PDB file of C-alpha atoms and ligand atoms in Angstrom:
ATOM      1  CA  MET A   1     105.283  51.166 191.932  1.00  0.00           C
ATOM      2  CA  ASP A   2     107.040  51.768 195.205  1.00  0.00           C
ATOM      3  CA  PRO A   3     107.261  54.661 195.703  1.00  0.00           C
ATOM      4  CA  SER A   4     104.558  55.959 193.403  1.00  0.00           C
ATOM      5  CA  ARG A   5     101.839  58.615 193.344  1.00  0.00           C
ATOM      6  CA  GLY A   6      98.544  57.461 191.918  1.00  0.00           C
ATOM      7  CA  VAL A   7      95.223  59.155 191.292  1.00  0.00           C
ATOM      8  CA  TRP A   8      91.926  57.516 192.198  1.00  0.00           C
ATOM      9  CA  THR A   9      88.978  58.165 189.910  1.00  0.00           C
ATOM     10  CA  ALA A  10      85.344  58.206 190.937  1.00  0.00           C
ATOM     11  CA  THR A  11      83.976  58.791 187.443  1.00  0.00           C
ATOM     12  CA  ALA A  12      83.773  56.668 184.317  1.00  0.00           C
ATOM     13  CA  ASP A  13      84.376  59.565 181.953  1.00  0.00           C
ATOM     14  CA  VAL A  14      86.805  58.449 179.247  1.00  0.00           C
ATOM     15  CA  ASP A  15      88.151  61.906 178.380  1.00  0.00           C
ATOM     16  CA  LEU A  16      88.686  62.892 181.984  1.00  0.00           C
ATOM     17  CA  VAL A  17      90.447  59.624 182.804  1.00  0.00           C
ATOM     18  CA  LEU A  18      92.657  59.936 179.716  1.00  0.00           C
ATOM     19  CA  ARG A  19      93.714  63.412 180.776  1.00  0.00           C
ATOM     20  CA  LEU A  20      94.440  62.211 184.287  1.00  0.00           C
ATOM     21  CA  ALA A  21      96.619  59.454 182.812  1.00  0.00           C
ATOM     22  CA  ALA A  22      98.730  62.143 181.147  1.00  0.00           C
ATOM     23  CA  SER A  23      98.853  64.570 184.074  1.00  0.00           C
ATOM     24  CA  GLY A  24     101.955  63.372 185.921  1.00  0.00           C
ATOM     25  CA  PHE A  25     100.590  60.721 188.247  1.00  0.00           C
ATOM     26  CA  ASP A  26     102.260  57.302 188.112  1.00  0.00           C
ATOM     27  CA  TRP A  27      99.019  55.352 187.781  1.00  0.00           C
ATOM     28  CA  VAL A  28      95.274  55.782 187.566  1.00  0.00           C
ATOM     29  CA  ALA A  29      92.834  53.657 189.581  1.00  0.00           C
ATOM     30  CA  LEU A  30      89.355  53.025 188.195  1.00  0.00           C
ATOM     31  CA  ASP A  31      86.762  52.307 190.864  1.00  0.00           C
ATOM     32  CA  ALA A  32      84.156  49.628 190.200  1.00  0.00           C
ATOM     33  CA  GLN A  33      83.332  49.312 193.912  1.00  0.00           C
ATOM     34  CA  HIS A  34      82.225  52.808 194.873  1.00  0.00           C
ATOM     35  CA  GLY A  35      82.416  54.464 191.441  1.00  0.00           C
ATOM     36  CA  PRO A  36      80.218  54.106 188.349  1.00  0.00           C
ATOM     37  CA  VAL A  37      82.514  51.727 186.446  1.00  0.00           C
ATOM     38  CA  ASP A  38      80.328  48.873 185.252  1.00  0.00           C
ATOM     39  CA  ARG A  39      81.388  46.279 182.705  1.00  0.00           C
ATOM     40  CA  ALA A  40      80.427  48.450 179.728  1.00  0.00           C
ATOM     41  CA  ALA A  41      82.363  51.403 181.135  1.00  0.00           C
ATOM     42  CA  LEU A  42      85.320  49.119 181.809  1.00  0.00           C
ATOM     43  CA  HIS A  43      85.452  48.221 178.102  1.00  0.00           C
ATOM     44  CA  ALA A  44      85.310  51.869 177.020  1.00  0.00           C
ATOM     45  CA  LEU A  45      87.899  52.991 179.563  1.00  0.00           C
ATOM     46  CA  ALA A  46      90.264  50.095 178.817  1.00  0.00           C
ATOM     47  CA  ARG A  47      90.111  50.763 175.110  1.00  0.00           C
ATOM     48  CA  ALA A  48      90.910  54.448 175.681  1.00  0.00           C
ATOM     49  CA  LEU A  49      93.704  53.720 178.162  1.00  0.00           C
ATOM     50  CA  HIS A  50      95.371  51.118 175.937  1.00  0.00           C
ATOM     51  CA  GLY A  51      98.744  52.748 175.190  1.00  0.00           C
ATOM     52  CA  ALA A  52      98.282  55.522 177.789  1.00  0.00           C
ATOM     53  CA  PRO A  53     101.517  56.819 179.329  1.00  0.00           C
ATOM     54  CA  VAL A  54     100.871  55.214 182.715  1.00  0.00           C
ATOM     55  CA  PRO A  55      99.252  51.961 183.831  1.00  0.00           C
ATOM     56  CA  PHE A  56      95.778  51.693 185.246  1.00  0.00           C
ATOM     57  CA  LEU A  57      94.452  49.635 188.125  1.00  0.00           C
ATOM     58  CA  VAL A  58      90.885  48.485 188.637  1.00  0.00           C
ATOM     59  CA  ARG A  59      89.331  48.254 192.061  1.00  0.00           C
ATOM     60  CA  VAL A  60      86.777  45.509 191.542  1.00  0.00           C
ATOM     61  CA  PRO A  61      83.431  45.587 193.396  1.00  0.00           C
ATOM     62  CA  GLY A  62      84.268  42.796 195.831  1.00  0.00           C
ATOM     63  CA  VAL A  63      85.649  39.297 196.196  1.00  0.00           C
ATOM     64  CA  ASP A  64      84.433  38.262 192.773  1.00  0.00           C
ATOM     65  CA  PRO A  65      86.547  36.071 190.457  1.00  0.00           C
ATOM     66  CA  ALA A  66      84.537  37.186 187.399  1.00  0.00           C
ATOM     67  CA  TRP A  67      85.303  40.856 188.043  1.00  0.00           C
ATOM     68  CA  ILE A  68      88.946  40.141 188.857  1.00  0.00           C
ATOM     69  CA  GLY A  69      89.257  38.388 185.503  1.00  0.00           C
ATOM     70  CA  ALA A  70      87.507  41.256 183.723  1.00  0.00           C
ATOM     71  CA  ALA A  71      89.807  43.855 185.283  1.00  0.00           C
ATOM     72  CA  LEU A  72      92.849  41.936 184.060  1.00  0.00           C
ATOM     73  CA  ASP A  73      91.234  41.182 180.682  1.00  0.00           C
ATOM     74  CA  ALA A  74      90.828  44.951 180.338  1.00  0.00           C
ATOM     75  CA  GLY A  75      94.597  45.329 180.710  1.00  0.00           C
ATOM     76  CA  ALA A  76      94.830  46.565 184.284  1.00  0.00           C
ATOM     77  CA  LEU A  77      98.268  46.339 185.824  1.00  0.00           C
ATOM     78  CA  ALA A  78      96.535  45.083 188.952  1.00  0.00           C
ATOM     79  CA  ALA A  79      93.127  44.028 190.166  1.00  0.00           C
ATOM     80  CA  VAL A  80      92.665  45.689 193.555  1.00  0.00           C
ATOM     81  CA  VAL A  81      90.283  43.580 195.613  1.00  0.00           C
ATOM     82  CA  PRO A  82      88.333  45.189 198.471  1.00  0.00           C
ATOM     83  CA  SER A  83      86.579  43.776 201.533  1.00  0.00           C
ATOM     84  CA  VAL A  84      88.712  40.635 201.803  1.00  0.00           C
ATOM     85  CA  THR A  85      87.914  39.109 205.185  1.00  0.00           C
ATOM     86  CA  GLY A  86      90.898  36.819 205.635  1.00  0.00           C
ATOM     87  CA  THR A  87      93.219  34.205 204.185  1.00  0.00           C
ATOM     88  CA  ALA A  88      90.490  31.994 202.714  1.00  0.00           C
ATOM     89  CA  GLN A  89      89.082  34.823 200.586  1.00  0.00           C
ATOM     90  CA  ALA A  90      92.581  35.994 199.671  1.00  0.00           C
ATOM     91  CA  GLU A  91      93.334  32.527 198.279  1.00  0.00           C
ATOM     92  CA  VAL A  92      90.238  32.723 196.049  1.00  0.00           C
ATOM     93  CA  VAL A  93      91.243  36.184 194.909  1.00  0.00           C
ATOM     94  CA  ALA A  94      94.836  35.208 194.116  1.00  0.00           C
ATOM     95  CA  ARG A  95      93.753  32.188 192.088  1.00  0.00           C
ATOM     96  CA  ALA A  96      91.263  34.296 190.128  1.00  0.00           C
ATOM     97  CA  ALA A  97      94.111  36.529 188.953  1.00  0.00           C
ATOM     98  CA  ARG A  98      96.307  33.809 187.420  1.00  0.00           C
ATOM     99  CA  TYR A  99      95.821  31.322 184.590  1.00  0.00           C
ATOM    100  CA  ALA A 100      96.185  27.569 185.168  1.00  0.00           C
ATOM    101  CA  PRO A 101      98.102  25.871 186.630  1.00  0.00           C
ATOM    102  CA  ALA A 102      98.681  28.656 189.186  1.00  0.00           C
ATOM    103  CA  GLY A 103      95.042  29.700 189.211  1.00  0.00           C
ATOM    104  CA  GLU A 104      91.682  29.645 187.525  1.00  0.00           C
ATOM    105  CA  ARG A 105      91.580  32.826 185.418  1.00  0.00           C
ATOM    106  CA  SER A 106      89.497  32.307 182.290  1.00  0.00           C
ATOM    107  CA  TRP A 107      90.839  33.283 178.878  1.00  0.00           C
ATOM    108  CA  GLY A 108      89.264  36.393 177.320  1.00  0.00           C
ATOM    109  CA  PRO A 109      91.472  39.499 177.048  1.00  0.00           C
ATOM    110  CA  PHE A 110      89.742  42.591 175.634  1.00  0.00           C
ATOM    111  CA  PRO A 111      92.469  43.952 173.282  1.00  0.00           C
ATOM    112  CA  PRO A 112      91.526  41.706 170.294  1.00  0.00           C
ATOM    113  CA  MET A 113      88.109  43.430 170.371  1.00  0.00           C
ATOM    114  CA  TRP A 114      89.802  46.627 169.216  1.00  0.00           C
ATOM    115  CA  GLY A 115      92.315  44.949 166.941  1.00  0.00           C
ATOM    116  CA  SER A 116      95.254  44.636 169.331  1.00  0.00           C
ATOM    117  CA  LEU A 117      97.062  41.507 170.375  1.00  0.00           C
ATOM    118  CA  ALA A 118      96.284  39.582 173.544  1.00  0.00           C
ATOM    119  CA  PRO A 119      99.298  38.883 175.753  1.00  0.00           C
ATOM    120  CA  GLU A 120     100.373  35.250 176.094  1.00  0.00           C
ATOM    121  CA  PRO A 121      99.050  33.696 179.329  1.00  0.00           C
ATOM    122  CA  ALA A 122     102.523  33.374 180.835  1.00  0.00           C
ATOM    123  CA  THR A 123     103.320  36.980 179.937  1.00  0.00           C
ATOM    124  CA  ALA A 124     100.073  38.166 181.482  1.00  0.00           C
ATOM    125  CA  ASP A 125     100.676  36.125 184.634  1.00  0.00           C
ATOM    126  CA  ALA A 126     104.123  37.654 185.016  1.00  0.00           C
ATOM    127  CA  ALA A 127     103.033  41.222 184.293  1.00  0.00           C
ATOM    128  CA  GLN A 128      99.608  41.524 185.860  1.00  0.00           C
ATOM    129  CA  GLN A 129      99.087  41.646 189.575  1.00  0.00           C
ATOM    130  CA  CYS A 130      96.640  40.981 192.350  1.00  0.00           C
ATOM    131  CA  TRP A 131      96.493  43.428 195.232  1.00  0.00           C
ATOM    132  CA  VAL A 132      94.469  42.467 198.299  1.00  0.00           C
ATOM    133  CA  MET A 133      92.990  45.373 200.192  1.00  0.00           C
ATOM    134  CA  VAL A 134      93.642  45.261 203.913  1.00  0.00           C
ATOM    135  CA  GLU A 135      90.566  46.989 205.248  1.00  0.00           C
ATOM    136  CA  THR A 136      88.873  44.507 207.557  1.00  0.00           C
ATOM    137  CA  ALA A 137      89.868  43.334 211.009  1.00  0.00           C
ATOM    138  CA  GLY A 138      90.016  39.785 209.622  1.00  0.00           C
ATOM    139  CA  ALA A 139      92.444  40.699 206.841  1.00  0.00           C
ATOM    140  CA  LEU A 140      94.613  42.520 209.371  1.00  0.00           C
ATOM    141  CA  THR A 141      94.659  39.478 211.653  1.00  0.00           C
ATOM    142  CA  ASP A 142      95.668  37.278 208.709  1.00  0.00           C
ATOM    143  CA  VAL A 143      97.924  39.817 206.991  1.00  0.00           C
ATOM    144  CA  ASP A 144     101.086  37.763 207.311  1.00  0.00           C
ATOM    145  CA  ASP A 145      99.446  34.644 205.833  1.00  0.00           C
ATOM    146  CA  ILE A 146      97.848  36.725 203.068  1.00  0.00           C
ATOM    147  CA  ALA A 147     101.188  38.287 202.125  1.00  0.00           C
ATOM    148  CA  ALA A 148     102.728  34.821 201.999  1.00  0.00           C
ATOM    149  CA  LEU A 149     100.199  33.485 199.469  1.00  0.00           C
ATOM    150  CA  ALA A 150     101.483  32.727 195.982  1.00  0.00           C
ATOM    151  CA  GLY A 151      99.729  35.126 193.645  1.00  0.00           C
ATOM    152  CA  VAL A 152      99.288  37.989 196.091  1.00  0.00           C
ATOM    153  CA  ASP A 153     101.483  40.790 194.757  1.00  0.00           C
ATOM    154  CA  GLY A 154     100.364  43.680 196.894  1.00  0.00           C
ATOM    155  CA  LEU A 155      98.648  44.665 200.147  1.00  0.00           C
ATOM    156  CA  PHE A 156      96.647  47.849 199.741  1.00  0.00           C
ATOM    157  CA  VAL A 157      95.349  49.506 202.895  1.00  0.00           C
ATOM    158  CA  GLY A 158      91.892  51.077 202.854  1.00  0.00           C
ATOM    159  CA  PRO A 159      92.197  53.305 205.947  1.00  0.00           C
ATOM    160  CA  LEU A 160      88.535  54.339 205.989  1.00  0.00           C
ATOM    161  CA  ASP A 161      87.128  50.829 206.101  1.00  0.00           C
ATOM    162  CA  LEU A 162      89.946  49.492 208.249  1.00  0.00           C
ATOM    163  CA  ALA A 163      89.230  52.172 210.850  1.00  0.00           C
ATOM    164  CA  LEU A 164      85.518  51.317 210.711  1.00  0.00           C
ATOM    165  CA  SER A 165      86.227  47.624 211.068  1.00  0.00           C
ATOM    166  CA  LEU A 166      88.585  48.186 214.005  1.00  0.00           C
ATOM    167  CA  GLY A 167      86.165  50.639 215.633  1.00  0.00           C
ATOM    168  CA  VAL A 168      88.659  53.503 215.774  1.00  0.00           C
ATOM    169  CA  PRO A 169      88.688  56.960 214.159  1.00  0.00           C
ATOM    170  CA  VAL A 170      90.681  57.160 210.904  1.00  0.00           C
ATOM    171  CA  ASP A 171      93.003  59.760 212.429  1.00  0.00           C
ATOM    172  CA  ALA A 172      93.780  57.436 215.320  1.00  0.00           C
ATOM    173  CA  LEU A 173      94.629  54.635 212.867  1.00  0.00           C
ATOM    174  CA  LEU A 174      96.885  56.850 210.760  1.00  0.00           C
ATOM    175  CA  ASP A 175      98.662  58.403 213.747  1.00  0.00           C
ATOM    176  CA  ASP A 176      99.093  55.193 215.737  1.00  0.00           C
ATOM    177  CA  THR A 177     102.815  54.628 216.231  1.00  0.00           C
ATOM    178  CA  THR A 178     102.575  52.273 219.186  1.00  0.00           C
ATOM    179  CA  PRO A 179     104.504  48.987 218.788  1.00  0.00           C
ATOM    180  CA  GLY A 180     102.467  46.517 216.722  1.00  0.00           C
ATOM    181  CA  ASN A 181     100.118  49.190 215.397  1.00  0.00           C
ATOM    182  CA  PRO A 182      97.892  48.088 212.483  1.00  0.00           C
ATOM    183  CA  LEU A 183      99.759  49.900 209.700  1.00  0.00           C
ATOM    184  CA  SER A 184     103.133  48.639 210.901  1.00  0.00           C
ATOM    185  CA  ARG A 185     101.777  45.089 210.828  1.00  0.00           C
ATOM    186  CA  VAL A 186     100.852  45.496 207.165  1.00  0.00           C
ATOM    187  CA  VAL A 187     104.226  47.062 206.324  1.00  0.00           C
ATOM    188  CA  GLU A 188     106.121  44.313 208.127  1.00  0.00           C
ATOM    189  CA  ALA A 189     104.103  41.558 206.427  1.00  0.00           C
ATOM    190  CA  GLY A 190     104.843  43.129 203.054  1.00  0.00           C
ATOM    191  CA  ARG A 191     108.556  43.377 203.789  1.00  0.00           C
ATOM    192  CA  ARG A 192     108.747  39.857 205.179  1.00  0.00           C
ATOM    193  CA  HIS A 193     107.168  38.332 202.077  1.00  0.00           C
ATOM    194  CA  GLY A 194     108.454  40.747 199.445  1.00  0.00           C
ATOM    195  CA  VAL A 195     105.087  42.121 198.348  1.00  0.00           C
ATOM    196  CA  LEU A 196     104.193  45.709 197.608  1.00  0.00           C
ATOM    197  CA  VAL A 197     102.462  47.743 200.305  1.00  0.00           C
ATOM    198  CA  GLY A 198     100.258  50.626 199.255  1.00  0.00           C
ATOM    199  CA  ALA A 199      97.373  52.628 200.610  1.00  0.00           C
ATOM    200  CA  PHE A 200      94.631  55.072 199.797  1.00  0.00           C
ATOM    201  CA  ALA A 201      95.643  58.489 201.133  1.00  0.00           C
ATOM    202  CA  GLY A 202      93.365  60.996 199.402  1.00  0.00           C
ATOM    203  CA  THR A 203      94.956  64.146 200.832  1.00  0.00           C
ATOM    204  CA  PRO A 204      98.509  65.509 201.063  1.00  0.00           C
ATOM    205  CA  GLY A 205      98.274  65.321 204.854  1.00  0.00           C
ATOM    206  CA  ASN A 206      97.421  61.651 204.753  1.00  0.00           C
ATOM    207  CA  VAL A 207     100.219  61.037 202.250  1.00  0.00           C
ATOM    208  CA  ALA A 208     102.697  62.329 204.825  1.00  0.00           C
ATOM    209  CA  ARG A 209     101.180  60.202 207.595  1.00  0.00           C
ATOM    210  CA  LEU A 210     101.244  57.041 205.492  1.00  0.00           C
ATOM    211  CA  ARG A 211     104.800  57.716 204.310  1.00  0.00           C
ATOM    212  CA  ALA A 212     105.819  58.064 207.960  1.00  0.00           C
ATOM    213  CA  HIS A 213     104.667  54.454 208.358  1.00  0.00           C
ATOM    214  CA  GLY A 214     106.886  53.419 205.423  1.00  0.00           C
ATOM    215  CA  ILE A 215     104.072  53.137 202.861  1.00  0.00           C
ATOM    216  CA  GLY A 216     105.234  54.598 199.555  1.00  0.00           C
ATOM    217  CA  CYS A 217     102.723  53.424 196.950  1.00  0.00           C
ATOM    218  CA  LEU A 218      99.860  55.830 197.472  1.00  0.00           C
ATOM    219  CA  ALA A 219      96.639  56.996 195.902  1.00  0.00           C
ATOM    220  CA  VAL A 220      97.411  60.602 196.705  1.00  0.00           C
ATOM    221  CA  THR A 221      94.177  62.224 195.546  1.00  0.00           C
ATOM    222  CA  THR A 222      90.975  61.724 193.593  1.00  0.00           C
ATOM    223  CA  ASP A 223      89.478  63.234 190.470  1.00  0.00           C
ATOM    224  CA  ALA A 224      86.755  64.854 192.600  1.00  0.00           C
ATOM    225  CA  ALA A 225      89.313  66.406 194.960  1.00  0.00           C
ATOM    226  CA  LEU A 226      91.341  67.736 192.021  1.00  0.00           C
ATOM    227  CA  LEU A 227      88.237  69.426 190.633  1.00  0.00           C
ATOM    228  CA  ALA A 228      87.356  71.004 193.977  1.00  0.00           C
ATOM    229  CA  LEU A 229      90.936  72.142 194.591  1.00  0.00           C
ATOM    230  CA  GLY A 230      91.217  73.547 191.059  1.00  0.00           C
ATOM    231  CA  ALA A 231      87.923  75.433 191.386  1.00  0.00           C
ATOM    232  CA  ALA A 232      88.932  76.884 194.744  1.00  0.00           C
ATOM    233  CA  ALA A 233      92.349  77.935 193.411  1.00  0.00           C
ATOM    234  CA  VAL A 234      90.859  79.681 190.369  1.00  0.00           C
ATOM    235  CA  LEU A 235      88.205  81.488 192.395  1.00  0.00           C
ATOM    236  CA  ALA A 236      90.805  82.588 194.941  1.00  0.00           C
ATOM    237  CA  ALA A 237      93.058  83.830 192.147  1.00  0.00           C
ATOM    238  CA  VAL A 238      90.382  85.920 190.439  1.00  0.00           C
ATOM    239  CA  ASP A 239      88.774  87.289 193.612  1.00  0.00           C
ATOM    240  CA  PRO A 240      91.174  86.960 196.535  1.00  0.00           C
ATOM    241  CA  ASP A 241      88.939  89.082 198.796  1.00  0.00           C
ATOM    242  CA  GLN A 242      85.838  86.915 198.412  1.00  0.00           C
ATOM    243  CA  GLN A 243      87.057  83.788 200.174  1.00  0.00           C
ATOM    244  CA  ASP A 244      84.956  82.540 203.052  1.00  0.00           C
TER     245      ASP A 244
HETATM  246  C1  3PY B   1      89.114  52.775 202.254  1.00  0.00           C
HETATM  247  O1  3PY B   1      89.826  53.643 202.794  1.00  0.00           O
HETATM  248  O2  3PY B   1      88.399  51.979 202.862  1.00  0.00           O
HETATM  249  C2  3PY B   1      89.112  52.669 200.812  1.00  0.00           C
HETATM  250  O3  3PY B   1      88.602  51.713 200.295  1.00  0.00           O
HETATM  251  C3  3PY B   1      89.709  53.781 200.029  1.00  0.00           C
HETATM  252  O4  3PY B   1      89.251  53.788 198.727  1.00  0.00           O
HETATM  253 MG1   MG B   2      87.338  50.651 201.481  1.00  0.00          MG
END
């Protein structure tokens, strides 16, 4: 996963998501926080993505052990957990992603519902991951302790919320190269504790800025952006003189 180029989806359309999973990106992220993925949609999407060429991630709606379990039950490579405010919440999150004795995940994988086998608990614990989003000032303050927690496999920066929480413009956050800048603190915590560091980029320009910080696992674009870019490219190709 590092480096990797993922696509973030803001829809719950099974056919669209399946096509995105076969379009060259390394992973697909389903969004149950800001997108329309509810539990019923999660079942339909997971069933369709079972056996897809690339893994999927699920951003759960918040610090919610039930949703973290559901994301992993669906077969996500990782539950991506937003709005974590610090070490105490990260501990809850990490325990929700692993079966006992390491954690408190409840048994209930989805694949038997469509006739496939459930992974053994130990296999699931080894293969499935928990990524904590670093997008609050509190999570940034605690980032080293969060990265050190057993069961935290990744730190995933949400630049939009992190900038809001720090009270700085997103551009200032992304371009900050002063010693001890926020993104370098996340990267260093990840390196120190051997956990993945990723981020939401969304545009090619932001991909370059995040890579310059040493962040290689990136959500490079979204389904909505791909549609807009594709529409603009087609219209420009058929009528090059009508661009505004
Ligand atoms: C953020 O930038 O805050 C995100 O959560 C991106 O999805
Ligand atoms: Mg966010």
